[in-house]
Amino acid sequence: MSLSLLSDFQEITQQVAVAISAALQIETEIVDDQMTIIAGTGFYEKRINSKEENGQIDAGYLYGRVITTNQPYFIEDARNDPQYDPSVLQGVTQELAELCSPIQYKGQVIGVIGLIAFNESQRHRLIHNRLAYLTFLQRMTELLTSKIAEQEAWNQWKKTFVQLETLIESIPEGILAIDERGIITTCNMTAEQLIKKQKSELIGTPLQAIWHQSPMLHVLTNGIGYIEQEEIYSLEDHDMHFIVTARPIRVNNHIAGVVASFRRMVDMRRLAYVLTNEHKNLYFSELQGKSRALALVIKQAEQVARGTSNILITGESGTGKGMLAAAIHSASSRRSGPFIIVNCGAIPEALLESELFGYDAGAFTGAKREGKAGKFELADGGTIFLDEIGDLPLHLQVKLLHVLQSKQVERVGSNNLRPVDIRVISATNKNLEQMVSDKEFREDLYFRLNVIPLHMPPLRERSDDIPLLLDYFLAKYRQLFNHPVLDFTPQVKAVLRHYHWPGNVRELENAVEYAVNMETSPYIGLESIPTRIKQHHSISAIATPGENELPLKERIRRHERQILSSLLQQHGQSLEAKKYIAEKLEIGLATLYRKLEGHKLLDDEKVF
């Protein structure tokens, strides 16, 4: 059974009973609507929390009638009134007379208050003063119910306050409130953590001392709030970079204060990155291969992933430098932060600066009104991967060097420095040391980036991995295209196994994807692999049959043709490519053209 309202306020009820008894010199009893004695004096004080009238409201006795009829009653001769109390029937009642009145609260009878005479003097006074005593009782019930209402309101306010406090503490954003004087009155635990001050240090402190020249102070005077405004503060040795929303507190058209919610800029950027990117975490175990060359670089990467030093990954195009960078990020302490990828060679030079470093409002024609954060700001708290770093223009190399040295970013069109906490992983397929010698890459930047060098080996140096990679990519595209291809024919496996893969793993994957698309039978045959691989196989096969029976001059000629064909396939037929091949072979360009013409390998031959 649930407790009654009077039992919830038993202490106040007992105080009223004692006050009445002291004023009238007559014992007082207060019973709730469940016939439980809540308060009393003298004889009744010993019976508090026991039941009256056997706990039955509908038995027709005194208190039951008062509760059901909501009327006061006066019993002049209690010992001879069979409707007074069940104990009268047993001849054991001690009461001589009683005057009682209902206790009403919010339109309901919540109990009975009674004055009881235990001797003739009390009985005499009760009889002669019953109207005055009844008025007094009614006033006392009003006092009691007003005290109950007051306590209920206080309890409700306290409950609401606790709920509000719990709500404020549960909000993942920092909450800060100031009064009309700019004094901090409220903050939550998140605000403590973000500002790095205890609540006891913040409350009572002027906001100006914590956030110098905060726009919240302007809201006090103009009454205009703002939404998601970027604000930067410095307190002691602690830099704060927040996104703040502030609202005025209005009381009777008067600005009584301001309340603000705020979050770290890095958390907002991380959330934006998660919502707008589908980057999948990549782990070292997902790097396919069992060769010693790959195992060595993975072991080195696993070891350095735990640190914060900058990493430079070198290797030919298509070796998986980006996958290695992603695996390092996933194994680092920054794994919960963003992993931002920038291809320095794929973004037009005119746009690269604003993409990397961001820009302020009005920095150039077409700029967003609110400005834009660059990739370095988006990577705050995580890792930025600068692919093809060798293509970064010299004037941007200076700005990148500044970011690495100061851990601060200056947007295009701005003089403000924004702090960033980033780890830089770079990658290139170029010889940066040679570029430094040729003054094409800054030496100081090179050493900043190349704190930890890692080299991804080309596929031709890890030929043991080719069968495994073939199986892996075959399973991937078989499932992706829902194709019933089962395997490669032995001949195709041999061809792919001995191909030199100038495009490395990327070329191998593309070859498998091409083959799965082209093949209609359960086994991939020679006719379904890319033409360039088939032609290389045909050229290689020319020198194989009966080669031991050929004269030395013919053997040399065939071997020379194979070398030239391979280099053309790898670097292309352009003039720049031919210059590069001639330089690599340490022969003149004219000599190269003569040999190509002799072997019928010029463009018009279309051998491969």
Coordinates of N, CA and C in Angstrom, one line a residue, residues 110-183:
I110 N -7.7 14.4 3.4 CA -6.5 13.7 3.5 C -6.3 13.2 4.9
G111 N -7.3 13.5 5.8 CA -7.1 13.1 7.2 C -8.1 13.7 8.1
V112 N -7.9 13.5 9.4 CA -8.8 14.0 10.5 C -8.0 14.5 11.6
I113 N -8.4 15.7 12.2 CA -7.7 16.2 13.3 C -8.7 16.2 14.5
G114 N -8.4 15.7 15.6 CA -9.3 15.6 16.7 C -8.8 16.1 18.1
L115 N -9.7 16.8 18.9 CA -9.4 17.2 20.2 C -10.1 16.2 21.1
I116 N -9.4 15.6 22.1 CA -10.0 14.5 22.9 C -9.9 14.8 24.4
A117 N -11.0 14.7 25.1 CA -11.1 14.9 26.5 C -10.9 13.6 27.2
F118 N -10.0 13.6 28.2 CA -9.7 12.4 29.0 C -10.2 12.5 30.5
N119 N -10.6 13.8 30.8 CA -11.1 14.0 32.2 C -12.3 15.0 32.1
E120 N -13.0 15.1 33.2 CA -14.3 15.9 33.2 C -14.0 17.4 32.9
S121 N -12.8 17.9 33.4 CA -12.5 19.3 33.2 C -12.3 19.6 31.7
Q122 N -11.6 18.7 31.0 CA -11.4 18.8 29.6 C -12.7 18.7 28.8
R123 N -13.5 17.7 29.3 CA -14.8 17.5 28.7 C -15.7 18.7 28.8
H124 N -15.7 19.3 30.0 CA -16.5 20.5 30.2 C -16.1 21.7 29.3
R125 N -14.8 21.9 29.2 CA -14.3 23.0 28.3 C -14.6 22.7 26.9
L126 N -14.5 21.4 26.5 CA -14.8 21.0 25.1 C -16.3 21.3 24.8
I127 N -17.2 21.0 25.7 CA -18.6 21.2 25.5 C -18.9 22.7 25.3
H128 N -18.4 23.5 26.2 CA -18.8 24.9 26.3 C -18.0 25.7 25.2
N129 N -16.9 25.3 24.7 CA -16.1 26.0 23.7 C -16.1 25.4 22.4
R130 N -17.0 24.5 22.1 CA -16.8 23.6 20.9 C -16.8 24.4 19.6
L131 N -17.6 25.5 19.5 CA -17.6 26.3 18.3 C -16.3 27.0 18.1
A132 N -15.8 27.6 19.2 CA -14.5 28.3 19.1 C -13.4 27.3 18.8
Y133 N -13.4 26.2 19.5 CA -12.4 25.2 19.3 C -12.4 24.6 17.9
L134 N -13.7 24.5 17.3 CA -13.8 24.0 16.0 C -13.2 25.0 15.0
T135 N -13.5 26.3 15.2 CA -12.9 27.3 14.3 C -11.3 27.2 14.4
F136 N -10.9 27.1 15.7 CA -9.4 27.0 15.9 C -8.8 25.8 15.1
L137 N -9.5 24.6 15.2 CA -9.1 23.4 14.5 C -9.0 23.7 13.0
Q138 N -10.0 24.3 12.5 CA -10.1 24.6 11.0 C -8.9 25.5 10.6
R139 N -8.6 26.5 11.4 CA -7.5 27.3 11.1 C -6.2 26.6 11.2
M140 N -6.1 25.7 12.1 CA -4.9 24.9 12.3 C -4.7 23.9 11.1
T141 N -5.9 23.4 10.6 CA -5.8 22.5 9.4 C -5.3 23.3 8.2
E142 N -5.8 24.6 8.1 CA -5.3 25.4 7.0 C -3.8 25.7 7.1
L143 N -3.4 25.9 8.4 CA -1.9 26.1 8.6 C -1.2 24.8 8.2
L144 N -1.7 23.7 8.6 CA -1.0 22.4 8.3 C -0.9 22.2 6.8
T145 N -2.1 22.4 6.1 CA -2.1 22.2 4.6 C -1.2 23.2 3.9
S146 N -1.1 24.5 4.4 CA -0.3 25.5 3.8 C 1.2 25.1 4.0
K147 N 1.5 24.5 5.1 CA 2.9 24.0 5.3 C 3.2 22.9 4.4
I148 N 2.2 22.0 4.2 CA 2.4 20.8 3.3 C 2.6 21.3 1.9
A149 N 1.8 22.3 1.5 CA 1.9 22.9 0.1 C 3.3 23.5 -0.1
E150 N 3.7 24.2 1.0 CA 5.0 24.9 0.9 C 6.1 23.9 0.8
Q151 N 6.0 22.8 1.6 CA 7.1 21.7 1.6 C 7.0 21.0 0.3
E152 N 5.8 20.8 -0.2 CA 5.6 20.1 -1.5 C 6.3 20.9 -2.6
A153 N 6.0 22.3 -2.6 CA 6.6 23.1 -3.6 C 8.1 23.1 -3.5
W154 N 8.6 23.1 -2.3 CA 10.1 23.1 -2.1 C 10.7 21.8 -2.6
N155 N 10.0 20.7 -2.3 CA 10.4 19.4 -2.8 C 10.4 19.3 -4.3
Q156 N 9.3 19.9 -4.9 CA 9.2 19.8 -6.3 C 10.3 20.7 -7.0
W157 N 10.6 21.9 -6.3 CA 11.7 22.7 -6.9 C 13.0 22.0 -6.8
K158 N 13.2 21.4 -5.6 CA 14.5 20.6 -5.4 C 14.6 19.5 -6.4
K159 N 13.5 18.8 -6.7 CA 13.5 17.7 -7.6 C 13.8 18.2 -9.0
T160 N 13.1 19.4 -9.4 CA 13.4 20.0 -10.7 C 14.8 20.4 -10.8
F161 N 15.3 21.0 -9.7 CA 16.7 21.5 -9.7 C 17.7 20.4 -9.9
V162 N 17.5 19.3 -9.2 CA 18.3 18.1 -9.3 C 18.2 17.5 -10.8
Q163 N 17.0 17.5 -11.3 CA 16.8 17.0 -12.7 C 17.6 17.9 -13.7
L164 N 17.4 19.2 -13.5 CA 18.1 20.1 -14.4 C 19.6 20.0 -14.2
E165 N 20.1 19.9 -13.0 CA 21.5 19.7 -12.8 C 22.1 18.4 -13.4
T166 N 21.3 17.4 -13.3 CA 21.7 16.1 -13.9 C 21.7 16.2 -15.4
L167 N 20.7 16.9 -15.9 CA 20.6 17.1 -17.4 C 21.8 17.9 -17.9
I168 N 22.1 19.0 -17.2 CA 23.3 19.8 -17.6 C 24.6 19.0 -17.5
E169 N 24.7 18.1 -16.5 CA 25.9 17.3 -16.4 C 26.0 16.2 -17.4
S170 N 24.8 15.8 -17.9 CA 24.8 14.7 -18.9 C 25.0 15.2 -20.3
I171 N 25.0 16.5 -20.5 CA 25.2 17.1 -21.9 C 26.7 17.0 -22.2
P172 N 27.0 16.5 -23.4 CA 28.4 16.3 -23.8 C 29.1 17.6 -24.0
E173 N 28.4 18.7 -24.1 CA 29.0 20.0 -24.4 C 29.3 20.7 -23.1
G174 N 30.2 21.6 -23.1 CA 30.4 22.5 -21.9 C 29.3 23.5 -21.8
I175 N 28.8 23.7 -20.5 CA 27.8 24.6 -20.3 C 28.3 25.7 -19.3
L176 N 28.1 26.9 -19.6 CA 28.6 28.0 -18.8 C 27.5 29.1 -18.7
A177 N 27.2 29.6 -17.5 CA 26.2 30.7 -17.4 C 26.8 31.8 -16.6
I178 N 26.4 33.0 -17.0 CA 26.9 34.2 -16.3 C 25.6 35.0 -15.9
D179 N 25.8 35.9 -14.8 CA 24.7 36.7 -14.4 C 24.8 38.1 -15.2
E180 N 24.0 39.0 -14.8 CA 24.0 40.3 -15.5 C 25.2 41.1 -15.3
R181 N 26.0 40.7 -14.3 CA 27.3 41.4 -14.0 C 28.5 40.7 -14.7
G182 N 28.2 39.6 -15.4 CA 29.3 38.9 -16.1 C 30.0 37.9 -15.2
I183 N 29.4 37.6 -14.1 CA 30.0 36.6 -13.1 C 29.5 35.2 -13.5

